[in-house]
mmCIF file of C-alpha atoms in Angstrom:
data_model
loop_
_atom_site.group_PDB
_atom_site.id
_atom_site.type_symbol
_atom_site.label_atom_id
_atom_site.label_comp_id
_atom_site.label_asym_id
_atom_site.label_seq_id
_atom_site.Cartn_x
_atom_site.Cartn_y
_atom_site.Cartn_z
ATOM 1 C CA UNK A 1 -21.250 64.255 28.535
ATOM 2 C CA UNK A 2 -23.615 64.385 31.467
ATOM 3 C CA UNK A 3 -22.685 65.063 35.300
ATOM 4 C CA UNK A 4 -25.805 63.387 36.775
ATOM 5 C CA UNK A 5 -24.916 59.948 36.468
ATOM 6 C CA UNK A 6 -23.548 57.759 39.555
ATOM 7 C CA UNK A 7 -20.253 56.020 38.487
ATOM 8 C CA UNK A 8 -18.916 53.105 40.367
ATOM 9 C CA UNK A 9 -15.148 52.393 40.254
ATOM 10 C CA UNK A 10 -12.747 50.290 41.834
ATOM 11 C CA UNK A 11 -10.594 46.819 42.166
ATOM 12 C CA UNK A 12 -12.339 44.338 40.817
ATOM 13 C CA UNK A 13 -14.354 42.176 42.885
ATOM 14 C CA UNK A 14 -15.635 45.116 44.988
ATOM 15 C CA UNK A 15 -19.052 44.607 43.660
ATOM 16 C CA UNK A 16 -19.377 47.157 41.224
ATOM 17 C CA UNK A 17 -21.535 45.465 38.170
ATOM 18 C CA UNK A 18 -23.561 43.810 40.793
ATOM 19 C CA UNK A 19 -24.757 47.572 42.893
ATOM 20 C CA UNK A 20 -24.737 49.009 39.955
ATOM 21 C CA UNK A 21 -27.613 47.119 38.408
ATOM 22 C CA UNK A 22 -29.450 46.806 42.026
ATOM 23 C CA UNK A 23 -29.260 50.933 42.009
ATOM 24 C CA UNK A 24 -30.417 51.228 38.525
ATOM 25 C CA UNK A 25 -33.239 49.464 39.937
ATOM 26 C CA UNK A 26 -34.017 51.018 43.221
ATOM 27 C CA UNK A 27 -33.484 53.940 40.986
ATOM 28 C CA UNK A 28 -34.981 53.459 37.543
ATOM 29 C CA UNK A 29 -32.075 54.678 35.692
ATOM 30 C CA UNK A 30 -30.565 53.281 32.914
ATOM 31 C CA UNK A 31 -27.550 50.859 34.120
ATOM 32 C CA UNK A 32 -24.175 50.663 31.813
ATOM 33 C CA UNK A 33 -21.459 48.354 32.437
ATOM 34 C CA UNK A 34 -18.383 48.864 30.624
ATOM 35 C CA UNK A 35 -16.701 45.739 30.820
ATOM 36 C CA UNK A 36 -19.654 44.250 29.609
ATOM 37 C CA UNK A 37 -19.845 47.088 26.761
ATOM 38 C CA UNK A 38 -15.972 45.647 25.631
ATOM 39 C CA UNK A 39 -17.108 42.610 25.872
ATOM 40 C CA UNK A 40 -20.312 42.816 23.855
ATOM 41 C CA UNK A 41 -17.987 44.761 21.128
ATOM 42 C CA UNK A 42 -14.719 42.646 21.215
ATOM 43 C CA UNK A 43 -17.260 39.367 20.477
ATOM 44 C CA UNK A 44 -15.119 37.600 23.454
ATOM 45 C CA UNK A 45 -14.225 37.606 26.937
ATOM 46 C CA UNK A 46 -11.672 39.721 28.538
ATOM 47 C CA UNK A 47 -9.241 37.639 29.171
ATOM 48 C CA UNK A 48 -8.943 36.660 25.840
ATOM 49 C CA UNK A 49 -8.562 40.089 24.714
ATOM 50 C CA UNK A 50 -5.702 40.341 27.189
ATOM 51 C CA UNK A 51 -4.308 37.066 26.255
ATOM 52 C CA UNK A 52 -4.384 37.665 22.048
ATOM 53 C CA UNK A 53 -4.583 41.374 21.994
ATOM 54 C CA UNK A 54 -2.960 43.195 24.972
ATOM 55 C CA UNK A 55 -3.519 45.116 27.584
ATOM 56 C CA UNK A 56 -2.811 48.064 25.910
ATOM 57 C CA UNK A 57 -5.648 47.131 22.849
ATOM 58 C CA UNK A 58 -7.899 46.309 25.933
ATOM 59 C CA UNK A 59 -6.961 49.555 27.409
ATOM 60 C CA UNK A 60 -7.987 51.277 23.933
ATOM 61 C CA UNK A 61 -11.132 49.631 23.741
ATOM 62 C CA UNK A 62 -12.466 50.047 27.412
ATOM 63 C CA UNK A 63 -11.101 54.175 26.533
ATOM 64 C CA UNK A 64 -13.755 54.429 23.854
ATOM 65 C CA UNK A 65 -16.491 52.221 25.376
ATOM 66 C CA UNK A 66 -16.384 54.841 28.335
ATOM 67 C CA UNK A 67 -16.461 57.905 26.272
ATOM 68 C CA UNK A 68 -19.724 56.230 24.734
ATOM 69 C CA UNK A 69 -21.068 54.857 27.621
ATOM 70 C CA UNK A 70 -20.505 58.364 29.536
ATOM 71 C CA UNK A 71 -22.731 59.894 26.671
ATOM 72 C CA UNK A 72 -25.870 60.674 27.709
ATOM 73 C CA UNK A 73 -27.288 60.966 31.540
ATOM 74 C CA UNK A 74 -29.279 59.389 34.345
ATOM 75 C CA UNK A 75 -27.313 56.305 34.149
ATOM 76 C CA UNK A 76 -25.674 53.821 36.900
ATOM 77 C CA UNK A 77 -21.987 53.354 35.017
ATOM 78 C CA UNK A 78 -19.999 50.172 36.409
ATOM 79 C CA UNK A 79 -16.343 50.815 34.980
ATOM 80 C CA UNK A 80 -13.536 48.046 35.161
ATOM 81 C CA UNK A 81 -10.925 47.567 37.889
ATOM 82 C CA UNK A 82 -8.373 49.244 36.157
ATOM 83 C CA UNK A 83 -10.106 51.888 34.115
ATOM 84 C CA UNK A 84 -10.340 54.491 36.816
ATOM 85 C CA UNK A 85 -6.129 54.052 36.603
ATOM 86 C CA UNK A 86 -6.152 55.202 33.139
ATOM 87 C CA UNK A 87 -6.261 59.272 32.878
ATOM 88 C CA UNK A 88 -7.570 60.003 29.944
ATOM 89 C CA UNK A 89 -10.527 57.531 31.252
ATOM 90 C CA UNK A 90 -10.771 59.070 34.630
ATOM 91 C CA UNK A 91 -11.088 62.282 33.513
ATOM 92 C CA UNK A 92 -14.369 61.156 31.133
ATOM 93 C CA UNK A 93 -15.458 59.562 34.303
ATOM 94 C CA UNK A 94 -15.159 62.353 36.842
ATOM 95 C CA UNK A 95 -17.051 64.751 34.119
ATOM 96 C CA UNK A 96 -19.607 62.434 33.607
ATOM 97 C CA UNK A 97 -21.331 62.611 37.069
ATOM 98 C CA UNK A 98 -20.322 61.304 41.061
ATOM 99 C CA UNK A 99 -17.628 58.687 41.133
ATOM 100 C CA UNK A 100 -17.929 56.179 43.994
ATOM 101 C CA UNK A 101 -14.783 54.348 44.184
ATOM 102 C CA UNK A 102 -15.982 50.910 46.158
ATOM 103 C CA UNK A 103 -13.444 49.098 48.559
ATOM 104 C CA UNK A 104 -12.254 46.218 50.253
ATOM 105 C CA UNK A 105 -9.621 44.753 51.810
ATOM 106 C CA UNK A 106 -7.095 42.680 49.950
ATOM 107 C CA UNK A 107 -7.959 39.357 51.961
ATOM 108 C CA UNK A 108 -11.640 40.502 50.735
ATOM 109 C CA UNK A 109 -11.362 40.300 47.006
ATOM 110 C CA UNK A 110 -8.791 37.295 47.165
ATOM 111 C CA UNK A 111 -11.857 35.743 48.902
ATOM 112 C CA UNK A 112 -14.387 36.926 46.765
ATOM 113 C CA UNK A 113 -12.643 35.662 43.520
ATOM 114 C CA UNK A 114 -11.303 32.671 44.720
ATOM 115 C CA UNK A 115 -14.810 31.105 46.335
ATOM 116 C CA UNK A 116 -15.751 28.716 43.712
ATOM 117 C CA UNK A 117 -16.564 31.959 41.291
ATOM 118 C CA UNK A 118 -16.326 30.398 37.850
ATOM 119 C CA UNK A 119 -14.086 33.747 36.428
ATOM 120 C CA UNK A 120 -11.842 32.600 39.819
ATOM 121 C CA UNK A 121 -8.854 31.433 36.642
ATOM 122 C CA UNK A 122 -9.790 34.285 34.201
ATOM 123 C CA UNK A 123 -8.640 37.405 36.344
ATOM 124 C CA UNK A 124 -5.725 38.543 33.688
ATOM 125 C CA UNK A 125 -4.492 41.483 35.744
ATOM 126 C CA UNK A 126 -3.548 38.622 38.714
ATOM 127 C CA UNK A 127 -1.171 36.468 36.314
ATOM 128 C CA UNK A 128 0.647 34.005 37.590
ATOM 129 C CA UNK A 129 2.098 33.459 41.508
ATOM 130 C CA UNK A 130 0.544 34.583 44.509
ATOM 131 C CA UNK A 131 -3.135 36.100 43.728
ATOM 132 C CA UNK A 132 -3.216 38.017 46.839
ATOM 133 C CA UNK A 133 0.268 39.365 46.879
ATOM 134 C CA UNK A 134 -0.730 40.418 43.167
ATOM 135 C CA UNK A 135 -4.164 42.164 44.616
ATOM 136 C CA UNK A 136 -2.430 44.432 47.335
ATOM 137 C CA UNK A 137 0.731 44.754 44.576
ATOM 138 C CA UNK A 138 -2.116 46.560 42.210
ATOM 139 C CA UNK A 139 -4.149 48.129 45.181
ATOM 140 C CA UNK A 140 -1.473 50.218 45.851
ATOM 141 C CA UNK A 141 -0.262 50.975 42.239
ATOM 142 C CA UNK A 142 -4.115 52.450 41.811
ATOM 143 C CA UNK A 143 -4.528 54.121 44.994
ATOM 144 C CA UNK A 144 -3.584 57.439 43.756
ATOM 145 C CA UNK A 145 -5.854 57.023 40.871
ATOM 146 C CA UNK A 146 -8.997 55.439 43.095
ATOM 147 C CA UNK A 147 -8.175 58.706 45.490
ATOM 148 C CA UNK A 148 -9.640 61.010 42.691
ATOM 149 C CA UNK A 149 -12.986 59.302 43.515
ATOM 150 C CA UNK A 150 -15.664 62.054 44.877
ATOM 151 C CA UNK A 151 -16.727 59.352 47.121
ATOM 152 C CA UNK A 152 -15.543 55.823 48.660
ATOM 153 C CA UNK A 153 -17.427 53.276 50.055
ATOM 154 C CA UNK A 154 -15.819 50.098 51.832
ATOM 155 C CA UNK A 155 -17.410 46.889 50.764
ATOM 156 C CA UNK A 156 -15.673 44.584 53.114
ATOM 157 C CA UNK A 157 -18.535 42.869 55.536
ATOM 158 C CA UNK A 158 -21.800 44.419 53.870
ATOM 159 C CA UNK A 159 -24.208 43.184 51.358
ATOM 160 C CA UNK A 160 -24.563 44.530 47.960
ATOM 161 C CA UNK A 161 -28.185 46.029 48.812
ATOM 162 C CA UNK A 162 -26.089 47.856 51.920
ATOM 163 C CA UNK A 163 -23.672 49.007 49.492
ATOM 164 C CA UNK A 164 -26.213 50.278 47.177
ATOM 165 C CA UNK A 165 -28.793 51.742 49.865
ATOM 166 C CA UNK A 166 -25.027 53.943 50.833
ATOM 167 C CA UNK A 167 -24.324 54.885 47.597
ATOM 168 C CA UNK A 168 -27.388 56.021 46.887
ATOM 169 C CA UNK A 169 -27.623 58.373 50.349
ATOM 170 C CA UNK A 170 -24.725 59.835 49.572
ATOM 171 C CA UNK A 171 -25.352 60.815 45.972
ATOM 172 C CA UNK A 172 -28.400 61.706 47.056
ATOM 173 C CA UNK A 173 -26.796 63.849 49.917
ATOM 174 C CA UNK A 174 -24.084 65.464 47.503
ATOM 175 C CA UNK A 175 -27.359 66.369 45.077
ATOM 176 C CA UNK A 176 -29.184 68.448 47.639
ATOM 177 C CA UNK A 177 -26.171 70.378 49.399
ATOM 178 C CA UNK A 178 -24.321 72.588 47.081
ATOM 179 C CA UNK A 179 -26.292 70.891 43.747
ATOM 180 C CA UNK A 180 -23.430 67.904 43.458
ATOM 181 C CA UNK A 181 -20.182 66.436 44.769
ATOM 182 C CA UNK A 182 -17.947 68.022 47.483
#
């Protein structure tokens, strides 16, 4: 495992996949989604693995794709909503280099989801009945787990290059004083 790479956690639809590839480029690292990682392993989408498998085979498979992904350094590592919530994941995380939990308000990622995205119906975590109840139901169930984070950065009302260009002055920040996260 490697502490220098920049991790991005949080709910989903917080933009993590997206600033993580936009600060692999403004940074020339190496960028690593995880839910992409399951995804590329599993030979189908998420929510099918949720819907045939489980959660808790999903759970096992985003576990190992982590400790893989987390192998090796200079990378931009996106991890799912709800891996940060898992400990034996967080841990891997946290060791692996400066965890950015992103943000945003509940009305935020209801918006965000709902919008026309085409993975609006695939969200497996939101179930059935009221998606935003559901959101702010499983924003505070994680909180705890997102308050591990070395770092958070609210999303709400700020482009993904804003987000990124943040990140990365932190990180960059955290680097210089003391050689790495406070």
């Amino acid at each position: 495992m490697s502490a220098d790479n920049i991790i991005l956690v949080g709910f989903m639809a917080t933009g993590k996949s997206h600033v993580g590839r936009l600060i692999a480029r403004m940074t020339g690292r190496r960028t690593a989604d995880i839910d992409e990682e399951i995804v590329r392993r599993a030979r189908k989408p998420i929510h099918r693995i949720f819907s045939e498998d489980g959660e808790a085979v999903f759970r096992a498979m985003e576990r190992h794709a982590t400790f893989s992904l987390c192998d090796g350094g200079n990378k931009v590592i996106s991890a799912g909503g709800g891996a940060f919530a898992q400990e034996l994941t967080r841990q891997v995380l946290l060791e692996s280099g400066t965890v950015f939990c992103l943000t945003a308000r509940p009305e935020t990622i209801h918006y965000r989801i709902t919008r026309g995205s085409p993975n609006a119906a695939v969200r497996p975590m939101l179930g059935d009945g009221d998606p935003l109840e559901r959101i702010g139901q499983l924003l505070e169930e994680r909180a705890e787990a997102y308050g591990y984070a070395h770092y958070s950065v609210p999303t709400d009302d700020r482009t993904p290059e804003e987000v990124a260009e943040t990140v990365l002055q932190i990180y960059e920040s955290s680097v210089q004083s003391l050689g790495g996260p406070q």
